[in-house]
């Protein structure tokens, strides 16, 4: 399954690849042959980047699943203005990871805020505060959970489909970040966290932890 966000890019690359291939070999043009291979490589890369496999989350009302594919780069205690005393789990997505974002737990959206900012490398921990991002506050019963979609050095567009008042199921898709990024999950401090720095996780399937 391919992410809908990539359809336009894939169609354009496919057209350029086919046209350059047909004309390049048809007219024996070395330049067009080179472009054929260049566009072909970008087309194959984009198919890989925009893949969006269907994921079935594990059962459990209080289970927290990963909101993204990638590598855990930070687990720390924080004081968050919406969540209060909390634990932040940061996941770095490289260009080879699936880039769709999944809801870590079932709940309804209390707030969605887009923040302009810098485009520092997503593995830089200051990116959580200063980079362009979309912040989603999710309410699960009396608990609040925050998810940050953070742009990276290359990423320049964040797609977020969460809307205030909308309800989501655990593991449900709510967004997509283009080309390398970071996703932060901020949960109440009494939550149990099962991952540590260096762990690789998969969106909607890896159990990050559990809320009380």
mmCIF file with all atom_site columns, C-alpha atoms in Angstrom:
data_model
loop_
_atom_site.group_PDB
_atom_site.id
_atom_site.type_symbol
_atom_site.label_atom_id
_atom_site.label_alt_id
_atom_site.label_comp_id
_atom_site.label_asym_id
_atom_site.label_entity_id
_atom_site.label_seq_id
_atom_site.pdbx_PDB_ins_code
_atom_site.Cartn_x
_atom_site.Cartn_y
_atom_site.Cartn_z
_atom_site.occupancy
_atom_site.B_iso_or_equiv
_atom_site.pdbx_formal_charge
_atom_site.auth_seq_id
_atom_site.auth_comp_id
_atom_site.auth_asym_id
_atom_site.auth_atom_id
_atom_site.pdbx_PDB_model_num
ATOM 1   C CA . UNK A 1 1   ? 0.000   0.000  0.000   1.00 0.00 ? 1   UNK A CA 1
ATOM 2   C CA . UNK A 1 2   ? 1.278   3.463  -0.918  1.00 0.00 ? 2   UNK A CA 1
ATOM 3   C CA . UNK A 1 3   ? 0.675   6.679  1.013   1.00 0.00 ? 3   UNK A CA 1
ATOM 4   C CA . UNK A 1 4   ? -1.733  9.024  -0.816  1.00 0.00 ? 4   UNK A CA 1
ATOM 5   C CA . UNK A 1 5   ? 0.625   11.929 -0.069  1.00 0.00 ? 5   UNK A CA 1
ATOM 6   C CA . UNK A 1 6   ? 3.106   10.509 -2.558  1.00 0.00 ? 6   UNK A CA 1
ATOM 7   C CA . UNK A 1 7   ? 0.814   9.822  -5.509  1.00 0.00 ? 7   UNK A CA 1
ATOM 8   C CA . UNK A 1 8   ? 1.488   13.115 -7.309  1.00 0.00 ? 8   UNK A CA 1
ATOM 9   C CA . UNK A 1 9   ? 5.263   12.753 -6.919  1.00 0.00 ? 9   UNK A CA 1
ATOM 10  C CA . UNK A 1 10  ? 5.182   9.128  -8.077  1.00 0.00 ? 10  UNK A CA 1
ATOM 11  C CA . UNK A 1 11  ? 3.057   9.912  -11.141 1.00 0.00 ? 11  UNK A CA 1
ATOM 12  C CA . UNK A 1 12  ? 5.378   12.755 -12.194 1.00 0.00 ? 12  UNK A CA 1
ATOM 13  C CA . UNK A 1 13  ? 8.502   10.624 -11.720 1.00 0.00 ? 13  UNK A CA 1
ATOM 14  C CA . UNK A 1 14  ? 6.933   7.713  -13.578 1.00 0.00 ? 14  UNK A CA 1
ATOM 15  C CA . UNK A 1 15  ? 6.014   9.922  -16.538 1.00 0.00 ? 15  UNK A CA 1
ATOM 16  C CA . UNK A 1 16  ? 9.503   11.444 -16.740 1.00 0.00 ? 16  UNK A CA 1
ATOM 17  C CA . UNK A 1 17  ? 11.104  7.988  -16.447 1.00 0.00 ? 17  UNK A CA 1
ATOM 18  C CA . UNK A 1 18  ? 8.976   6.496  -19.223 1.00 0.00 ? 18  UNK A CA 1
ATOM 19  C CA . UNK A 1 19  ? 9.352   9.500  -21.549 1.00 0.00 ? 19  UNK A CA 1
ATOM 20  C CA . UNK A 1 20  ? 13.132  9.695  -21.082 1.00 0.00 ? 20  UNK A CA 1
ATOM 21  C CA . UNK A 1 21  ? 13.460  5.940  -21.542 1.00 0.00 ? 21  UNK A CA 1
ATOM 22  C CA . UNK A 1 22  ? 11.404  5.775  -24.749 1.00 0.00 ? 22  UNK A CA 1
ATOM 23  C CA . UNK A 1 23  ? 12.923  8.874  -26.348 1.00 0.00 ? 23  UNK A CA 1
ATOM 24  C CA . UNK A 1 24  ? 16.430  8.168  -25.084 1.00 0.00 ? 24  UNK A CA 1
ATOM 25  C CA . UNK A 1 25  ? 16.606  4.684  -26.558 1.00 0.00 ? 25  UNK A CA 1
ATOM 26  C CA . UNK A 1 26  ? 14.368  5.522  -29.499 1.00 0.00 ? 26  UNK A CA 1
ATOM 27  C CA . UNK A 1 27  ? 16.639  8.369  -30.658 1.00 0.00 ? 27  UNK A CA 1
ATOM 28  C CA . UNK A 1 28  ? 19.803  6.884  -29.120 1.00 0.00 ? 28  UNK A CA 1
ATOM 29  C CA . UNK A 1 29  ? 20.346  9.989  -27.000 1.00 0.00 ? 29  UNK A CA 1
ATOM 30  C CA . UNK A 1 30  ? 22.999  9.512  -24.313 1.00 0.00 ? 30  UNK A CA 1
ATOM 31  C CA . UNK A 1 31  ? 21.731  12.505 -22.318 1.00 0.00 ? 31  UNK A CA 1
ATOM 32  C CA . UNK A 1 32  ? 18.153  11.239 -22.206 1.00 0.00 ? 32  UNK A CA 1
ATOM 33  C CA . UNK A 1 33  ? 19.396  7.778  -21.241 1.00 0.00 ? 33  UNK A CA 1
ATOM 34  C CA . UNK A 1 34  ? 21.196  9.332  -18.286 1.00 0.00 ? 34  UNK A CA 1
ATOM 35  C CA . UNK A 1 35  ? 18.004  11.150 -17.251 1.00 0.00 ? 35  UNK A CA 1
ATOM 36  C CA . UNK A 1 36  ? 16.097  7.895  -17.676 1.00 0.00 ? 36  UNK A CA 1
ATOM 37  C CA . UNK A 1 37  ? 18.303  6.193  -15.087 1.00 0.00 ? 37  UNK A CA 1
ATOM 38  C CA . UNK A 1 38  ? 18.283  9.209  -12.772 1.00 0.00 ? 38  UNK A CA 1
ATOM 39  C CA . UNK A 1 39  ? 14.484  9.512  -12.780 1.00 0.00 ? 39  UNK A CA 1
ATOM 40  C CA . UNK A 1 40  ? 14.230  5.729  -12.502 1.00 0.00 ? 40  UNK A CA 1
ATOM 41  C CA . UNK A 1 41  ? 16.339  5.701  -9.344  1.00 0.00 ? 41  UNK A CA 1
ATOM 42  C CA . UNK A 1 42  ? 14.271  8.510  -7.813  1.00 0.00 ? 42  UNK A CA 1
ATOM 43  C CA . UNK A 1 43  ? 11.079  6.675  -8.778  1.00 0.00 ? 43  UNK A CA 1
ATOM 44  C CA . UNK A 1 44  ? 12.200  3.454  -7.073  1.00 0.00 ? 44  UNK A CA 1
ATOM 45  C CA . UNK A 1 45  ? 13.359  5.408  -4.010  1.00 0.00 ? 45  UNK A CA 1
ATOM 46  C CA . UNK A 1 46  ? 10.014  7.220  -3.809  1.00 0.00 ? 46  UNK A CA 1
ATOM 47  C CA . UNK A 1 47  ? 8.053   3.966  -4.024  1.00 0.00 ? 47  UNK A CA 1
ATOM 48  C CA . UNK A 1 48  ? 10.049  2.734  -1.043  1.00 0.00 ? 48  UNK A CA 1
ATOM 49  C CA . UNK A 1 49  ? 9.652   6.010  0.852   1.00 0.00 ? 49  UNK A CA 1
ATOM 50  C CA . UNK A 1 50  ? 5.899   6.319  0.343   1.00 0.00 ? 50  UNK A CA 1
ATOM 51  C CA . UNK A 1 51  ? 5.089   2.753  1.299   1.00 0.00 ? 51  UNK A CA 1
ATOM 52  C CA . UNK A 1 52  ? 2.414   2.644  3.984   1.00 0.00 ? 52  UNK A CA 1
ATOM 53  C CA . UNK A 1 53  ? 1.713   -0.927 5.097   1.00 0.00 ? 53  UNK A CA 1
ATOM 54  C CA . UNK A 1 54  ? -1.479  -1.825 6.913   1.00 0.00 ? 54  UNK A CA 1
ATOM 55  C CA . UNK A 1 55  ? -0.743  -2.408 10.587  1.00 0.00 ? 55  UNK A CA 1
ATOM 56  C CA . UNK A 1 56  ? -2.889  -4.211 13.162  1.00 0.00 ? 56  UNK A CA 1
ATOM 57  C CA . UNK A 1 57  ? -2.263  -2.848 16.671  1.00 0.00 ? 57  UNK A CA 1
ATOM 58  C CA . UNK A 1 58  ? -2.113  -5.164 19.699  1.00 0.00 ? 58  UNK A CA 1
ATOM 59  C CA . UNK A 1 59  ? -5.129  -5.471 21.979  1.00 0.00 ? 59  UNK A CA 1
ATOM 60  C CA . UNK A 1 60  ? -5.232  -3.585 25.250  1.00 0.00 ? 60  UNK A CA 1
ATOM 61  C CA . UNK A 1 61  ? -7.114  -0.470 26.336  1.00 0.00 ? 61  UNK A CA 1
ATOM 62  C CA . UNK A 1 62  ? -4.154  1.077  28.173  1.00 0.00 ? 62  UNK A CA 1
ATOM 63  C CA . UNK A 1 63  ? -1.396  0.019  25.806  1.00 0.00 ? 63  UNK A CA 1
ATOM 64  C CA . UNK A 1 64  ? 0.674   2.752  24.147  1.00 0.00 ? 64  UNK A CA 1
ATOM 65  C CA . UNK A 1 65  ? 1.867   1.864  20.662  1.00 0.00 ? 65  UNK A CA 1
ATOM 66  C CA . UNK A 1 66  ? 4.575   3.642  18.731  1.00 0.00 ? 66  UNK A CA 1
ATOM 67  C CA . UNK A 1 67  ? 3.312   6.668  16.770  1.00 0.00 ? 67  UNK A CA 1
ATOM 68  C CA . UNK A 1 68  ? 5.990   6.156  14.110  1.00 0.00 ? 68  UNK A CA 1
ATOM 69  C CA . UNK A 1 69  ? 8.574   3.851  12.603  1.00 0.00 ? 69  UNK A CA 1
ATOM 70  C CA . UNK A 1 70  ? 12.166  4.611  13.465  1.00 0.00 ? 70  UNK A CA 1
ATOM 71  C CA . UNK A 1 71  ? 14.759  4.595  16.232  1.00 0.00 ? 71  UNK A CA 1
ATOM 72  C CA . UNK A 1 72  ? 14.249  5.764  19.805  1.00 0.00 ? 72  UNK A CA 1
ATOM 73  C CA . UNK A 1 73  ? 16.758  8.576  20.371  1.00 0.00 ? 73  UNK A CA 1
ATOM 74  C CA . UNK A 1 74  ? 15.546  10.024 23.672  1.00 0.00 ? 74  UNK A CA 1
ATOM 75  C CA . UNK A 1 75  ? 13.622  8.958  26.764  1.00 0.00 ? 75  UNK A CA 1
ATOM 76  C CA . UNK A 1 76  ? 13.473  11.586 29.495  1.00 0.00 ? 76  UNK A CA 1
ATOM 77  C CA . UNK A 1 77  ? 11.316  13.179 32.179  1.00 0.00 ? 77  UNK A CA 1
ATOM 78  C CA . UNK A 1 78  ? 9.780   16.538 31.242  1.00 0.00 ? 78  UNK A CA 1
ATOM 79  C CA . UNK A 1 79  ? 7.308   19.094 32.517  1.00 0.00 ? 79  UNK A CA 1
ATOM 80  C CA . UNK A 1 80  ? 4.776   19.677 29.782  1.00 0.00 ? 80  UNK A CA 1
ATOM 81  C CA . UNK A 1 81  ? 2.264   22.521 29.743  1.00 0.00 ? 81  UNK A CA 1
ATOM 82  C CA . UNK A 1 82  ? -0.585  20.208 28.702  1.00 0.00 ? 82  UNK A CA 1
ATOM 83  C CA . UNK A 1 83  ? 0.355   16.824 30.146  1.00 0.00 ? 83  UNK A CA 1
ATOM 84  C CA . UNK A 1 84  ? 2.053   18.030 33.346  1.00 0.00 ? 84  UNK A CA 1
ATOM 85  C CA . UNK A 1 85  ? 4.794   15.831 34.778  1.00 0.00 ? 85  UNK A CA 1
ATOM 86  C CA . UNK A 1 86  ? 5.528   13.549 31.880  1.00 0.00 ? 86  UNK A CA 1
ATOM 87  C CA . UNK A 1 87  ? 7.873   11.238 30.028  1.00 0.00 ? 87  UNK A CA 1
ATOM 88  C CA . UNK A 1 88  ? 9.002   12.112 26.512  1.00 0.00 ? 88  UNK A CA 1
ATOM 89  C CA . UNK A 1 89  ? 9.891   9.396  24.015  1.00 0.00 ? 89  UNK A CA 1
ATOM 90  C CA . UNK A 1 90  ? 11.478  10.727 20.815  1.00 0.00 ? 90  UNK A CA 1
ATOM 91  C CA . UNK A 1 91  ? 11.663  8.683  17.619  1.00 0.00 ? 91  UNK A CA 1
ATOM 92  C CA . UNK A 1 92  ? 13.937  9.584  14.718  1.00 0.00 ? 92  UNK A CA 1
ATOM 93  C CA . UNK A 1 93  ? 12.735  8.622  11.233  1.00 0.00 ? 93  UNK A CA 1
ATOM 94  C CA . UNK A 1 94  ? 15.371  8.291  8.531   1.00 0.00 ? 94  UNK A CA 1
ATOM 95  C CA . UNK A 1 95  ? 14.507  8.392  4.839   1.00 0.00 ? 95  UNK A CA 1
ATOM 96  C CA . UNK A 1 96  ? 14.134  4.605  4.694   1.00 0.00 ? 96  UNK A CA 1
ATOM 97  C CA . UNK A 1 97  ? 11.490  4.394  7.425   1.00 0.00 ? 97  UNK A CA 1
ATOM 98  C CA . UNK A 1 98  ? 7.735   4.399  6.879   1.00 0.00 ? 98  UNK A CA 1
ATOM 99  C CA . UNK A 1 99  ? 6.708   8.018  7.466   1.00 0.00 ? 99  UNK A CA 1
ATOM 100 C CA . UNK A 1 100 ? 3.023   7.782  8.332   1.00 0.00 ? 100 UNK A CA 1
ATOM 101 C CA . UNK A 1 101 ? 2.038   8.620  11.905  1.00 0.00 ? 101 UNK A CA 1
ATOM 102 C CA . UNK A 1 102 ? -0.273  6.466  14.019  1.00 0.00 ? 102 UNK A CA 1
ATOM 103 C CA . UNK A 1 103 ? -2.272  7.276  17.130  1.00 0.00 ? 103 UNK A CA 1
ATOM 104 C CA . UNK A 1 104 ? -0.519  5.776  20.188  1.00 0.00 ? 104 UNK A CA 1
ATOM 105 C CA . UNK A 1 105 ? -3.785  5.129  22.006  1.00 0.00 ? 105 UNK A CA 1
ATOM 106 C CA . UNK A 1 106 ? -7.522  5.563  21.497  1.00 0.00 ? 106 UNK A CA 1
ATOM 107 C CA . UNK A 1 107 ? -8.978  8.945  22.411  1.00 0.00 ? 107 UNK A CA 1
ATOM 108 C CA . UNK A 1 108 ? -10.364 12.187 21.118  1.00 0.00 ? 108 UNK A CA 1
ATOM 109 C CA . UNK A 1 109 ? -8.424  15.217 19.950  1.00 0.00 ? 109 UNK A CA 1
ATOM 110 C CA . UNK A 1 110 ? -8.487  18.191 22.316  1.00 0.00 ? 110 UNK A CA 1
ATOM 111 C CA . UNK A 1 111 ? -6.139  20.485 20.446  1.00 0.00 ? 111 UNK A CA 1
ATOM 112 C CA . UNK A 1 112 ? -4.099  20.702 17.237  1.00 0.00 ? 112 UNK A CA 1
ATOM 113 C CA . UNK A 1 113 ? -1.479  23.412 16.855  1.00 0.00 ? 113 UNK A CA 1
ATOM 114 C CA . UNK A 1 114 ? 0.897   24.110 13.984  1.00 0.00 ? 114 UNK A CA 1
ATOM 115 C CA . UNK A 1 115 ? 4.133   25.883 14.916  1.00 0.00 ? 115 UNK A CA 1
ATOM 116 C CA . UNK A 1 116 ? 6.546   27.473 12.484  1.00 0.00 ? 116 UNK A CA 1
ATOM 117 C CA . UNK A 1 117 ? 10.212  26.979 13.219  1.00 0.00 ? 117 UNK A CA 1
ATOM 118 C CA . UNK A 1 118 ? 13.662  25.915 12.083  1.00 0.00 ? 118 UNK A CA 1
ATOM 119 C CA . UNK A 1 119 ? 14.689  22.868 10.088  1.00 0.00 ? 119 UNK A CA 1
ATOM 120 C CA . UNK A 1 120 ? 17.477  21.427 12.190  1.00 0.00 ? 120 UNK A CA 1
ATOM 121 C CA . UNK A 1 121 ? 18.486  17.788 11.858  1.00 0.00 ? 121 UNK A CA 1
ATOM 122 C CA . UNK A 1 122 ? 15.747  15.688 13.447  1.00 0.00 ? 122 UNK A CA 1
ATOM 123 C CA . UNK A 1 123 ? 18.208  13.701 15.570  1.00 0.00 ? 123 UNK A CA 1
ATOM 124 C CA . UNK A 1 124 ? 19.235  16.966 17.267  1.00 0.00 ? 124 UNK A CA 1
ATOM 125 C CA . UNK A 1 125 ? 17.240  17.057 20.509  1.00 0.00 ? 125 UNK A CA 1
ATOM 126 C CA . UNK A 1 126 ? 16.704  20.816 20.234  1.00 0.00 ? 126 UNK A CA 1
ATOM 127 C CA . UNK A 1 127 ? 14.506  20.032 17.211  1.00 0.00 ? 127 UNK A CA 1
ATOM 128 C CA . UNK A 1 128 ? 11.700  19.095 19.619  1.00 0.00 ? 128 UNK A CA 1
ATOM 129 C CA . UNK A 1 129 ? 11.472  22.718 20.692  1.00 0.00 ? 129 UNK A CA 1
ATOM 130 C CA . UNK A 1 130 ? 12.641  24.838 17.753  1.00 0.00 ? 130 UNK A CA 1
ATOM 131 C CA . UNK A 1 131 ? 11.731  22.973 14.547  1.00 0.00 ? 131 UNK A CA 1
ATOM 132 C CA . UNK A 1 132 ? 8.566   23.380 12.515  1.00 0.00 ? 132 UNK A CA 1
ATOM 133 C CA . UNK A 1 133 ? 5.989   21.001 13.973  1.00 0.00 ? 133 UNK A CA 1
ATOM 134 C CA . UNK A 1 134 ? 2.381   20.061 14.477  1.00 0.00 ? 134 UNK A CA 1
ATOM 135 C CA . UNK A 1 135 ? 1.345   19.293 18.046  1.00 0.00 ? 135 UNK A CA 1
ATOM 136 C CA . UNK A 1 136 ? -1.666  17.084 18.788  1.00 0.00 ? 136 UNK A CA 1
ATOM 137 C CA . UNK A 1 137 ? -3.120  16.793 22.294  1.00 0.00 ? 137 UNK A CA 1
ATOM 138 C CA . UNK A 1 138 ? -5.137  13.606 22.724  1.00 0.00 ? 138 UNK A CA 1
ATOM 139 C CA . UNK A 1 139 ? -7.470  12.882 25.611  1.00 0.00 ? 139 UNK A CA 1
ATOM 140 C CA . UNK A 1 140 ? -7.826  9.283  26.801  1.00 0.00 ? 140 UNK A CA 1
ATOM 141 C CA . UNK A 1 141 ? -10.399 9.310  29.585  1.00 0.00 ? 141 UNK A CA 1
ATOM 142 C CA . UNK A 1 142 ? -8.827  11.567 32.259  1.00 0.00 ? 142 UNK A CA 1
ATOM 143 C CA . UNK A 1 143 ? -5.320  11.268 30.777  1.00 0.00 ? 143 UNK A CA 1
ATOM 144 C CA . UNK A 1 144 ? -3.712  13.582 28.240  1.00 0.00 ? 144 UNK A CA 1
ATOM 145 C CA . UNK A 1 145 ? -1.164  12.443 25.683  1.00 0.00 ? 145 UNK A CA 1
ATOM 146 C CA . UNK A 1 146 ? 0.760   14.697 23.322  1.00 0.00 ? 146 UNK A CA 1
ATOM 147 C CA . UNK A 1 147 ? 2.179   13.783 19.917  1.00 0.00 ? 147 UNK A CA 1
ATOM 148 C CA . UNK A 1 148 ? 4.556   16.073 18.040  1.00 0.00 ? 148 UNK A CA 1
ATOM 149 C CA . UNK A 1 149 ? 5.132   15.706 14.295  1.00 0.00 ? 149 UNK A CA 1
ATOM 150 C CA . UNK A 1 150 ? 8.479   17.443 13.820  1.00 0.00 ? 150 UNK A CA 1
ATOM 151 C CA . UNK A 1 151 ? 10.072  18.416 10.514  1.00 0.00 ? 151 UNK A CA 1
ATOM 152 C CA . UNK A 1 152 ? 13.758  17.621 10.023  1.00 0.00 ? 152 UNK A CA 1
ATOM 153 C CA . UNK A 1 153 ? 16.627  19.013 7.991   1.00 0.00 ? 153 UNK A CA 1
ATOM 154 C CA . UNK A 1 154 ? 15.173  17.835 4.670   1.00 0.00 ? 154 UNK A CA 1
ATOM 155 C CA . UNK A 1 155 ? 11.504  17.562 5.553   1.00 0.00 ? 155 UNK A CA 1
ATOM 156 C CA . UNK A 1 156 ? 9.505   20.613 4.561   1.00 0.00 ? 156 UNK A CA 1
ATOM 157 C CA . UNK A 1 157 ? 5.923   19.470 4.852   1.00 0.00 ? 157 UNK A CA 1
ATOM 158 C CA . UNK A 1 158 ? 3.880   17.916 7.627   1.00 0.00 ? 158 UNK A CA 1
ATOM 159 C CA . UNK A 1 159 ? 0.473   16.389 6.906   1.00 0.00 ? 159 UNK A CA 1
ATOM 160 C CA . UNK A 1 160 ? -1.830  16.195 9.926   1.00 0.00 ? 160 UNK A CA 1
ATOM 161 C CA . UNK A 1 161 ? -5.408  14.964 9.673   1.00 0.00 ? 161 UNK A CA 1
ATOM 162 C CA . UNK A 1 162 ? -6.273  15.203 13.357  1.00 0.00 ? 162 UNK A CA 1
ATOM 163 C CA . UNK A 1 163 ? -9.055  17.691 14.081  1.00 0.00 ? 163 UNK A CA 1
ATOM 164 C CA . UNK A 1 164 ? -10.363 18.975 17.388  1.00 0.00 ? 164 UNK A CA 1
ATOM 165 C CA . UNK A 1 165 ? -13.219 16.785 18.587  1.00 0.00 ? 165 UNK A CA 1
ATOM 166 C CA . UNK A 1 166 ? -12.359 13.897 16.291  1.00 0.00 ? 166 UNK A CA 1
ATOM 167 C CA . UNK A 1 167 ? -11.963 10.452 17.845  1.00 0.00 ? 167 UNK A CA 1
ATOM 168 C CA . UNK A 1 168 ? -9.275  7.969  16.881  1.00 0.00 ? 168 UNK A CA 1
ATOM 169 C CA . UNK A 1 169 ? -8.641  4.316  17.553  1.00 0.00 ? 169 UNK A CA 1
ATOM 170 C CA . UNK A 1 170 ? -5.304  2.945  18.707  1.00 0.00 ? 170 UNK A CA 1
ATOM 171 C CA . UNK A 1 171 ? -2.954  2.665  15.734  1.00 0.00 ? 171 UNK A CA 1
ATOM 172 C CA . UNK A 1 172 ? -5.173  4.717  13.429  1.00 0.00 ? 172 UNK A CA 1
ATOM 173 C CA . UNK A 1 173 ? -3.337  6.794  10.843  1.00 0.00 ? 173 UNK A CA 1
ATOM 174 C CA . UNK A 1 174 ? -3.448  10.540 11.482  1.00 0.00 ? 174 UNK A CA 1
ATOM 175 C CA . UNK A 1 175 ? -0.596  12.060 9.496   1.00 0.00 ? 175 UNK A CA 1
ATOM 176 C CA . UNK A 1 176 ? 2.498   11.873 7.350   1.00 0.00 ? 176 UNK A CA 1
ATOM 177 C CA . UNK A 1 177 ? 5.839   13.717 7.401   1.00 0.00 ? 177 UNK A CA 1
ATOM 178 C CA . UNK A 1 178 ? 7.846   14.184 4.219   1.00 0.00 ? 178 UNK A CA 1
ATOM 179 C CA . UNK A 1 179 ? 11.459  12.968 3.961   1.00 0.00 ? 179 UNK A CA 1
ATOM 180 C CA . UNK A 1 180 ? 13.175  12.402 7.287   1.00 0.00 ? 180 UNK A CA 1
ATOM 181 C CA . UNK A 1 181 ? 11.734  13.662 10.553  1.00 0.00 ? 181 UNK A CA 1
ATOM 182 C CA . UNK A 1 182 ? 11.073  13.138 14.251  1.00 0.00 ? 182 UNK A CA 1
ATOM 183 C CA . UNK A 1 183 ? 8.015   12.161 16.256  1.00 0.00 ? 183 UNK A CA 1
ATOM 184 C CA . UNK A 1 184 ? 7.781   12.862 19.982  1.00 0.00 ? 184 UNK A CA 1
ATOM 185 C CA . UNK A 1 185 ? 5.365   11.113 22.300  1.00 0.00 ? 185 UNK A CA 1
ATOM 186 C CA . UNK A 1 186 ? 4.709   12.779 25.672  1.00 0.00 ? 186 UNK A CA 1
ATOM 187 C CA . UNK A 1 187 ? 2.766   10.748 28.244  1.00 0.00 ? 187 UNK A CA 1
ATOM 188 C CA . UNK A 1 188 ? 1.939   11.132 31.964  1.00 0.00 ? 188 UNK A CA 1
ATOM 189 C CA . UNK A 1 189 ? 4.870   10.446 34.293  1.00 0.00 ? 189 UNK A CA 1
ATOM 190 C CA . UNK A 1 190 ? 3.111   7.498  35.953  1.00 0.00 ? 190 UNK A CA 1
ATOM 191 C CA . UNK A 1 191 ? 3.076   5.637  32.639  1.00 0.00 ? 191 UNK A CA 1
ATOM 192 C CA . UNK A 1 192 ? 5.228   2.546  32.171  1.00 0.00 ? 192 UNK A CA 1
ATOM 193 C CA . UNK A 1 193 ? 7.736   2.869  29.312  1.00 0.00 ? 193 UNK A CA 1
ATOM 194 C CA . UNK A 1 194 ? 9.062   -0.337 27.742  1.00 0.00 ? 194 UNK A CA 1
ATOM 195 C CA . UNK A 1 195 ? 11.576  1.093  25.270  1.00 0.00 ? 195 UNK A CA 1
ATOM 196 C CA . UNK A 1 196 ? 14.991  2.668  25.672  1.00 0.00 ? 196 UNK A CA 1
ATOM 197 C CA . UNK A 1 197 ? 17.376  4.700  23.543  1.00 0.00 ? 197 UNK A CA 1
ATOM 198 C CA . UNK A 1 198 ? 18.581  2.703  20.552  1.00 0.00 ? 198 UNK A CA 1
ATOM 199 C CA . UNK A 1 199 ? 15.490  0.527  20.205  1.00 0.00 ? 199 UNK A CA 1
ATOM 200 C CA . UNK A 1 200 ? 13.892  0.302  16.769  1.00 0.00 ? 200 UNK A CA 1
ATOM 201 C CA . UNK A 1 201 ? 10.121  0.630  16.705  1.00 0.00 ? 201 UNK A CA 1
ATOM 202 C CA . UNK A 1 202 ? 7.256   0.245  14.247  1.00 0.00 ? 202 UNK A CA 1
ATOM 203 C CA . UNK A 1 203 ? 4.235   2.502  14.169  1.00 0.00 ? 203 UNK A CA 1
ATOM 204 C CA . UNK A 1 204 ? 0.989   0.989  15.482  1.00 0.00 ? 204 UNK A CA 1
ATOM 205 C CA . UNK A 1 205 ? 2.586   -2.356 16.389  1.00 0.00 ? 205 UNK A CA 1
ATOM 206 C CA . UNK A 1 206 ? 5.509   -1.804 18.798  1.00 0.00 ? 206 UNK A CA 1
ATOM 207 C CA . UNK A 1 207 ? 4.299   -1.426 22.380  1.00 0.00 ? 207 UNK A CA 1
ATOM 208 C CA . UNK A 1 208 ? 5.968   1.712  23.740  1.00 0.00 ? 208 UNK A CA 1
ATOM 209 C CA . UNK A 1 209 ? 4.462   1.294  27.186  1.00 0.00 ? 209 UNK A CA 1
ATOM 210 C CA . UNK A 1 210 ? 1.240   1.515  29.131  1.00 0.00 ? 210 UNK A CA 1
ATOM 211 C CA . UNK A 1 211 ? -0.700  4.251  30.895  1.00 0.00 ? 211 UNK A CA 1
ATOM 212 C CA . UNK A 1 212 ? -2.099  3.756  34.362  1.00 0.00 ? 212 UNK A CA 1
#
